Amino acid sequence: MNPLFFLGFGHSHLVYFWNRSVPFNSTNETYCYSTARGSTVLQGVTFGGIPTVLLLDVTFFFILILLFSIIRKRFWDYGRVALVSEAESESRYNRLSTSSSVPEDLEYDRGFCSWMTAAFRMHDDEIHERCGEDAIHYLAFQRHIICLLIAVSILSVCVILPVNLSGDLLDKDPYSFGRTTIVNLQTGNNLLWLHTVFAVVYLILTVGFMRHHMKCVTYKEENIVKCTLFITGLPKNAKEETVQGHFTAAYPTCTVLEVQLCYDVAKLIHLFKKRKQAEKSLTYYEHLHQKYGKRVQINPKPCGQFCCCEMKGCEREDAVDYYTKVRNELMEEYSKEEQAVHNNPLGMAFVTFQEKSMATYILKDFNACKCQSIKCKGEPQPSSYSRELCVSNWEVTYAPYPENICCTYKAFLNISERGRWWGFVCFFSSVLPSPLKKRRPMDLPSYLPRFTKRVVIIGDNPIVSQFFPTLLLWSFSALLPTIVYYSTLLESHWTKSAENRIMMHKVYIFLIFMVLILPSLGLTSLDFFFRWLFDRESSDSAVRLE
């Protein structure tokens, strides 16, 4: 076996192959684009299997659309309620609850496939009302991306493709995929410069489309409240009068308008959302009863919509009666939790001053006292309440808008950010090596060669070497947003903007590794990675860069 890895800088192309039977000095230069020898996967298909794979993708796409339409029609009453937009304010919720607006919202796309046309017929105003301003920005970004891809596709098909086909480096087989690539051009062909020129053109087009998109995005004012300070590090037994008295005594020129202590309202918010969901469900089924005169029967058990027959313990209930009962229970539980929430302080407070200059003055005073190395520069202005309130432990910042605050965290609230990161590092460092601890250290030298041979044998399987990497890529592409989202939630950021910024950083680092770092090391194939990592016995297994 001759594992070879070429990096042609003159052509700006990269080729890796693992040739099992053809020697290195073979004159046949089309083997890189034909199916692997010894493989039974996609054997005999033309044009590198691209038309076959495209046909399979389109077929599965229509199958998924059909399944989604069937599920959506079958479980309409369960899924349609979840599509009702959240009531951001009391006035908006009252408007959605009226008989004039609810039918229009609920009957908009009730047909079998009407949701497809409804997605294109909806105006930006309707999308903004249902999903908010972020959805408008995202859809505008997607429109610009689609226009950019259309322009790039037209230029590539009309200019780049004929240029590649004009070369004669590969054979003239019309079903050879290699003839459509840059490899078909000779090294000294001046048409190679066309690829460089069009790469620059594509970059300019991308920048132009993105600049046009950014002009459509209207930025609001900075999402901080200048007259209000957000204070952490307070003792949990602190009182509003004590905090206000400290600022009045320490800063006589600053007038405090209001002090709001923070409490653990995670359960309260959870109950509030469940109550709103029950009220919207009740509104929906009451509308069906008023318009059609029918009482809908539902199965409220988990996955009850999949039950085709009634059995003991899974009986159907009247939807209006069920959601009325659920709403009343949640309202009672919400009232009890609302009375007990003051027993769970978080040691944080929002302090509002009369003018912005007062808040800025106090913030500068606290920032000037931040510790450098071990010693601190100084202490903020003291008062008779300083020792009781532990003022030296305070962290003071401008307060974000209430909508930007994450109030649903119950864990990690009293742990510093650095402490949480060290906790996660220790957890993963102790959990990930655990499978290796099950085998005694003395057994590893004798076990590793057998494991290496098994990996090499598995890598020779065409199903593993061709389909498993694609399946792995799809799996990671689907799991990546979920992993990033929940890992960011575990970090317990105070604001939603901080959560989104951390998510962006994580995805950006992942893309840097996937697009730049790993391809530059040649680690673009799972088969190549396994051989590079485990195949130490063969003298031909060395990777060669040319």
XYZ file of C-alpha atoms in Angstrom:
546
model
C 0.000 0.000 0.000
C 1.237 3.470 -0.877
C -0.408 6.197 1.162
C 0.328 9.482 -0.539
C -0.601 13.041 0.233
C 0.042 15.775 -2.310
C -0.232 19.512 -1.849
C 0.199 21.228 -5.215
C 0.819 24.902 -4.624
C 1.063 25.703 -8.325
C -2.447 24.470 -9.006
C -3.845 25.335 -5.571
C -5.251 21.843 -5.259
C -4.916 19.112 -2.686
C -5.167 15.394 -3.423
C -5.019 12.500 -0.985
C -5.403 8.861 -1.933
C -4.629 5.443 -0.573
C -3.785 3.318 -3.558
C -3.983 -0.412 -2.965
C -2.968 -1.795 -6.342
C -1.786 0.938 -8.712
C 1.879 1.920 -8.297
C 2.884 5.496 -7.756
C 4.272 5.974 -11.256
C 1.016 5.043 -12.918
C 0.193 7.047 -15.997
C -3.529 6.841 -15.428
C -4.437 10.176 -13.873
C -8.154 9.609 -13.497
C -8.005 7.192 -10.580
C -8.354 10.053 -8.101
C -11.896 10.656 -9.341
C -13.139 7.098 -9.827
C -14.566 4.839 -7.160
C -12.113 3.197 -4.810
C -10.757 -0.143 -5.934
C -12.243 -3.007 -4.000
C -15.246 -0.925 -3.021
C -18.795 -1.957 -3.832
C -20.300 1.387 -2.858
C -21.609 3.487 -5.791
C -19.765 1.170 -8.169
C -20.460 1.767 -11.848
C -22.207 5.128 -11.503
C -21.190 7.978 -13.784
C -19.794 11.426 -13.039
C -18.387 10.478 -9.663
C -21.799 9.484 -8.331
C -22.891 13.116 -8.019
C -26.173 12.740 -10.018
C -27.042 9.621 -8.018
C -26.398 11.291 -4.680
C -28.290 14.409 -5.803
C -31.278 12.301 -6.830
C -31.217 10.503 -3.479
C -31.041 13.816 -1.618
C -34.007 15.258 -3.536
C -36.011 12.058 -3.013
C -35.387 12.018 0.725
C -36.165 15.744 0.874
C -39.635 15.204 -0.595
C -40.180 12.196 1.678
C -39.368 14.307 4.733
C -41.655 17.107 3.528
C -44.467 14.576 3.077
C -43.898 13.080 6.533
C -43.841 16.528 8.108
C -47.105 17.454 6.369
C -48.770 14.240 7.552
C -47.578 14.681 11.136
C -48.592 18.322 11.112
C -52.069 17.478 9.843
C -52.514 14.499 12.163
C -51.375 16.278 15.328
C -52.658 19.735 14.397
C -54.294 20.490 17.730
C -51.096 19.655 19.617
C -48.659 21.559 17.446
C -50.741 24.570 16.412
C -51.094 25.880 19.940
C -47.303 26.039 20.268
C -47.113 28.285 17.202
C -49.145 31.049 18.810
C -46.747 33.910 19.432
C -45.673 34.754 22.951
C -47.514 37.619 24.585
C -44.783 40.135 25.323
C -47.167 42.546 27.026
C -50.597 42.452 28.618
C -52.164 44.535 25.851
C -50.823 42.246 23.167
C -52.043 39.180 25.034
C -55.529 40.676 25.310
C -55.486 41.386 21.579
C -54.573 37.775 20.804
C -57.311 36.538 23.106
C -60.135 38.371 21.346
C -62.466 36.538 19.018
C -61.586 38.786 16.109
C -57.839 38.134 16.066
C -57.609 34.509 17.172
C -59.431 32.972 14.162
C -57.179 34.789 11.717
C -54.099 33.589 13.566
C -55.252 29.994 13.990
C -56.830 29.436 10.581
C -54.033 30.993 8.554
C -52.530 27.757 7.236
C -54.765 24.890 8.318
C -54.603 22.978 4.994
C -52.435 19.940 4.255
C -49.757 21.856 2.339
C -50.904 25.434 2.836
C -48.074 26.035 5.294
C -45.640 26.002 2.344
C -47.352 28.875 0.566
C -48.069 30.656 3.853
C -44.347 30.816 4.559
C -43.838 32.749 1.308
C -47.007 34.871 1.557
C -46.247 36.241 5.007
C -45.035 39.832 5.052
C -42.266 41.149 7.252
C -44.817 42.867 9.489
C -46.516 39.547 10.251
C -43.178 37.839 10.872
C -42.134 40.685 13.165
C -45.376 40.410 15.133
C -45.078 36.650 15.546
C -41.332 36.140 15.954
C -39.757 39.494 16.755
C -37.085 41.668 15.202
C -34.348 39.031 15.324
C -36.312 36.875 12.881
C -36.465 39.792 10.421
C -32.687 40.256 10.588
C -32.061 36.530 10.166
C -34.379 36.209 7.159
C -32.807 39.292 5.566
C -29.388 37.690 6.043
C -30.615 34.467 4.420
C -32.008 36.411 1.446
C -28.621 38.049 0.899
C -26.894 34.664 1.154
C -29.280 33.181 -1.428
C -28.654 36.062 -3.829
C -24.894 35.690 -3.314
C -25.027 31.956 -4.031
C -27.088 32.563 -7.175
C -24.509 35.055 -8.458
C -21.590 32.741 -7.631
C -23.339 29.745 -9.225
C -24.068 31.632 -12.453
C -20.462 32.837 -12.765
C -19.069 29.398 -11.951
C -21.272 27.550 -14.428
C -20.955 30.105 -17.230
C -17.219 30.878 -16.916
C -15.261 28.530 -14.636
C -16.840 25.273 -15.813
C -16.154 25.841 -19.560
C -12.582 26.866 -18.712
C -11.987 23.625 -16.815
C -13.562 21.565 -19.598
C -11.262 23.215 -22.149
C -8.230 21.520 -20.587
C -6.777 18.268 -21.909
C -4.794 16.964 -18.954
C -7.296 14.202 -18.195
C -9.011 11.909 -20.669
C -11.962 13.035 -22.781
C -14.493 10.806 -21.060
C -17.674 12.943 -20.847
C -18.700 11.098 -17.657
C -15.457 11.857 -15.798
C -15.919 14.257 -12.917
C -12.243 15.246 -12.975
C -12.662 17.122 -16.255
C -14.850 19.704 -14.516
C -12.182 20.628 -11.934
C -9.036 22.731 -12.000
C -6.908 19.559 -12.202
C -7.801 19.281 -15.897
C -5.688 22.375 -16.695
C -1.957 22.228 -17.377
C 0.453 23.807 -14.908
C 1.549 26.596 -17.227
C -1.892 27.376 -18.611
C -2.724 31.070 -18.311
C -6.368 30.197 -17.695
C -5.363 29.209 -14.166
C -5.206 32.911 -13.366
C -8.939 33.041 -14.047
C -9.532 31.005 -10.887
C -7.521 33.492 -8.846
C -9.337 36.446 -10.390
C -12.751 34.915 -9.753
C -11.786 34.053 -6.170
C -11.135 37.763 -5.621
C -14.398 38.607 -7.420
C -16.311 36.225 -5.152
C -14.708 37.858 -2.116
C -15.725 41.319 -3.340
C -19.274 40.093 -4.006
C -19.474 38.603 -0.516
C -18.281 41.819 1.108
C -20.717 43.844 -1.023
C -23.728 41.693 -0.151
C -22.844 41.687 3.541
C -22.344 45.462 3.536
C -25.765 45.875 1.945
C -27.242 43.592 4.593
C -25.626 45.563 7.422
C -27.137 48.781 6.066
C -30.575 47.217 6.476
C -29.899 46.427 10.146
C -30.855 49.337 12.375
C -28.960 49.413 15.638
C -30.700 50.563 18.778
C -29.123 52.359 21.670
C -26.670 50.493 23.830
C -28.578 47.910 25.830
C -27.700 49.303 29.244
C -29.668 51.585 31.514
C -27.374 54.502 32.296
C -29.236 55.681 35.400
C -29.301 52.250 37.065
C -26.413 50.243 38.517
C -26.322 46.464 38.869
C -24.620 45.368 42.110
C -23.526 41.817 42.977
C -21.829 40.535 46.123
C -24.423 41.809 48.570
C -25.136 39.808 51.731
C -28.326 37.825 51.326
C -29.808 39.407 54.439
C -29.348 42.948 53.090
C -32.365 45.258 53.191
C -33.412 47.907 50.691
C -33.294 50.627 53.350
C -29.738 49.662 54.298
C -28.486 49.824 50.702
C -30.190 53.161 50.129
C -28.795 54.487 53.404
C -25.257 53.516 52.384
C -25.397 55.437 49.100
C -27.024 58.431 50.783
C -24.305 58.584 53.442
C -21.309 57.721 51.232
C -22.349 59.876 48.263
C -24.375 62.838 49.581
C -24.556 64.499 46.163
C -26.239 61.457 44.594
C -29.972 60.933 44.965
C -31.226 57.346 45.065
C -34.683 56.919 43.556
C -35.208 53.196 44.013
C -33.478 50.040 45.240
C -34.668 46.682 43.927
C -33.277 43.517 45.514
C -33.090 40.372 43.374
C -34.684 37.076 44.321
C -34.658 33.559 42.910
C -37.642 33.671 40.559
C -36.700 30.685 38.372
C -39.622 28.564 39.549
C -41.950 31.562 39.401
C -41.048 32.220 35.754
C -41.479 28.528 34.952
C -44.965 28.523 36.466
C -45.822 31.755 34.655
C -44.856 30.280 31.269
C -46.816 27.105 31.928
C -49.864 29.158 32.955
C -49.631 31.270 29.791
C -49.340 28.130 27.705
C -52.413 26.649 29.368
C -54.354 29.896 28.822
C -53.442 29.981 25.122
C -54.450 26.331 24.744
C -57.726 27.060 26.507
C -58.347 30.044 24.205
C -57.710 27.883 21.150
C -60.116 25.094 22.121
C -62.785 27.557 23.257
C -62.572 29.179 19.822
C -63.047 25.783 18.140
C -66.078 25.131 20.326
C -67.609 28.538 19.564
C -67.009 28.353 15.806
C -67.667 24.677 15.042
C -69.771 23.674 18.044
C -67.623 20.640 18.866
C -65.867 19.600 22.052
C -62.379 18.340 21.267
C -61.161 15.263 23.135
C -57.422 15.046 23.867
C -55.068 12.646 25.601
C -52.954 14.775 27.975
C -50.547 11.966 28.866
C -46.953 12.165 27.548
C -46.940 11.015 23.906
C -50.681 10.467 24.266
C -51.315 11.702 20.719
C -49.656 8.510 19.445
C -52.155 6.251 21.220
C -54.615 4.801 18.710
C -56.879 3.158 21.274
C -58.129 4.052 24.719
C -56.997 1.977 27.647
C -57.120 2.264 31.383
C -55.026 5.214 32.479
C -54.938 6.762 28.989
C -58.534 7.922 28.636
C -59.270 11.023 26.597
C -60.509 14.177 28.287
C -62.414 17.237 27.196
C -59.821 19.838 26.126
C -61.653 22.862 27.586
C -62.246 21.186 30.945
C -58.678 19.877 31.110
C -56.967 23.196 30.361
C -59.350 25.053 32.669
C -58.339 22.715 35.485
C -54.637 23.067 34.608
C -54.888 26.861 34.501
C -56.576 27.050 37.899
C -53.996 24.717 39.468
C -51.115 26.723 38.028
C -52.617 30.020 39.178
C -52.925 28.674 42.718
C -49.358 27.337 42.686
C -48.137 30.612 41.189
C -49.735 32.614 44.005
C -48.069 30.450 46.657
C -44.661 30.742 45.005
C -45.087 34.501 44.624
C -45.532 34.846 48.370
C -42.517 32.641 49.160
C -40.117 34.155 46.632
C -38.904 36.833 49.073
C -37.343 34.101 51.190
C -34.781 33.343 48.461
C -32.576 36.435 47.941
C -29.665 36.261 45.498
C -27.389 38.914 46.950
C -27.862 41.312 44.037
C -29.626 44.636 43.598
C -30.564 47.290 41.046
C -30.045 50.856 42.281
C -31.613 53.694 40.266
C -30.315 57.258 40.608
C -31.867 60.562 39.682
C -29.400 61.394 36.902
C -27.028 59.491 34.682
C -24.039 61.498 35.934
C -24.638 60.239 39.473
C -24.544 56.598 38.408
C -21.425 57.252 36.320
C -19.665 58.922 39.262
C -20.342 55.971 41.599
C -19.342 53.443 38.936
C -16.000 55.213 38.411
C -15.417 55.215 42.156
C -15.885 51.442 42.368
C -13.854 50.747 39.212
C -10.943 52.769 40.602
C -10.799 50.363 43.546
C -10.421 47.173 41.542
C -7.610 44.907 42.645
C -4.396 44.753 40.672
C -2.316 41.657 41.380
C -2.597 41.156 45.154
C -2.897 44.690 46.523
C -5.846 46.962 45.875
C -5.601 50.600 44.952
C -8.107 51.704 47.540
C -11.611 51.359 48.924
C -14.852 53.008 47.791
C -16.227 55.791 49.896
C -17.287 54.301 53.252
C -20.357 54.738 55.400
C -21.690 53.332 58.642
C -23.231 50.460 56.644
C -20.038 49.445 54.800
C -19.078 46.604 57.148
C -22.637 45.261 57.305
C -23.044 45.305 53.501
C -19.495 44.053 52.722
C -18.987 46.902 50.274
C -15.435 45.787 49.456
C -16.868 42.615 47.868
C -19.254 44.445 45.557
C -19.042 44.310 41.782
C -20.779 47.284 40.187
C -21.730 47.642 36.507
C -24.336 49.415 34.442
C -27.631 47.573 34.535
C -28.810 45.900 31.323
C -32.362 46.187 30.111
C -34.805 43.930 31.967
C -35.513 41.956 28.779
C -31.795 41.156 28.485
C -31.471 39.659 31.964
C -31.496 35.889 32.473
C -33.600 35.251 35.568
C -34.039 31.483 35.270
C -30.763 30.223 36.729
C -30.955 28.380 40.014
C -27.574 26.629 39.945
C -24.092 28.130 40.042
C -25.442 31.497 41.173
C -22.922 31.953 43.947
C -19.934 30.535 42.072
C -17.565 32.812 40.230
C -17.138 32.392 36.500
C -13.556 31.206 36.922
C -14.709 28.661 39.490
C -17.342 27.301 37.088
C -14.768 26.925 34.306
C -12.367 25.077 36.605
C -15.224 22.856 37.718
C -16.069 21.904 34.137
C -12.392 21.230 33.343
C -12.026 18.974 36.377
C -15.273 17.179 35.539
C -14.314 16.382 31.955
C -10.739 15.492 32.884
C -12.069 12.968 35.395
C -14.901 11.556 33.289
C -13.340 11.271 29.833
C -10.350 9.074 30.829
C -12.608 6.780 32.884
C -12.983 4.072 30.150
C -9.202 3.618 30.162
C -9.156 3.070 33.907
C -11.147 -0.119 33.600
C -8.119 -1.874 32.096
C -4.995 -2.303 34.148
C -2.007 -0.236 33.007
C 0.099 -3.385 32.493
C -2.413 -4.679 29.921
C -2.235 -1.610 27.659
C 1.008 -2.515 25.794
C -0.351 -5.936 24.850
C -3.810 -4.622 24.026
C -2.837 -1.633 21.854
C -1.406 -3.618 18.860
C -4.562 -5.731 18.656
C -6.671 -2.580 18.831
C -4.558 -1.000 16.058
C -5.068 -3.992 13.766
C -8.809 -3.909 14.390
C -8.958 -0.219 13.525
C -7.032 -0.795 10.273
C -9.348 -3.667 9.322
C -12.406 -1.547 10.059
C -10.940 1.290 7.990
C -10.659 -1.026 4.961
C -14.408 -1.545 4.963
C -15.880 0.692 2.197
C -19.030 1.292 4.233
C -16.973 2.675 7.106
C -14.514 4.624 4.965
C -17.144 6.228 2.698
C -20.457 6.443 4.534
C -19.398 6.678 8.176
C -17.524 10.007 7.769
C -20.582 11.537 6.100
C -22.848 10.196 8.832
C -20.449 11.532 11.438
C -20.386 14.944 9.777
C -24.182 15.123 9.659
C -24.427 14.012 13.279
C -21.993 16.645 14.490
C -23.675 19.296 12.348
C -27.006 18.469 13.979
C -25.637 18.125 17.512
C -23.317 21.131 17.457
C -26.028 23.810 18.003
C -27.551 21.783 20.836
C -24.192 21.147 22.514
C -23.175 24.790 22.212
C -26.552 25.985 23.515
C -26.703 23.793 26.614
C -23.012 24.200 27.429
C -23.551 27.969 27.372
C -26.567 27.659 29.658
C -24.440 25.754 32.177
C -22.087 28.733 32.326
C -24.947 30.809 33.812
C -24.411 34.179 32.188
C -26.419 37.058 33.582
C -27.490 38.523 30.231
C -28.778 37.019 27.004
C -26.369 39.135 24.974
C -23.443 37.537 26.847
C -24.876 34.094 26.083
C -25.159 34.889 22.384
C -21.639 36.316 22.273
C -20.158 33.189 23.895
C -22.113 30.980 21.480
C -20.712 32.949 18.555
C -17.158 32.551 19.876
C -17.572 28.782 20.270
C -18.989 28.293 16.784
C -16.291 30.538 15.308
C -13.514 28.503 16.966
C -15.125 25.286 15.712
C -15.271 26.634 12.162
C -11.640 27.772 12.342
C -10.592 24.240 13.245
C -12.876 22.614 10.680
C -12.105 24.925 7.742
C -8.487 26.035 8.318
C -6.493 24.135 10.934
C -7.544 20.511 10.360
C -7.480 20.707 6.523
C -4.030 22.306 6.664
C -2.841 19.228 8.599
C -4.479 16.901 6.084
C -7.002 15.630 8.632
C -9.975 15.898 6.273
C -10.734 12.164 6.104
C -11.607 9.794 8.920
C -9.881 6.965 7.062
C -6.682 9.013 6.755
C -6.900 10.100 10.400
C -7.158 6.506 11.661
C -4.226 5.357 9.547
C -2.111 8.344 10.546
C -2.946 7.769 14.216
C -2.725 3.974 14.551
C -0.872 2.459 11.585
C 2.705 2.252 12.889
C 3.664 -1.157 11.503
C 3.799 -0.535 7.767
C 6.829 1.302 6.407
C 4.635 2.753 3.642
C 2.292 4.461 6.077
C 4.321 7.653 6.353
C 2.541 10.783 5.183
C 4.482 12.710 2.595
C 3.967 16.398 1.791
C 5.070 17.533 -1.660
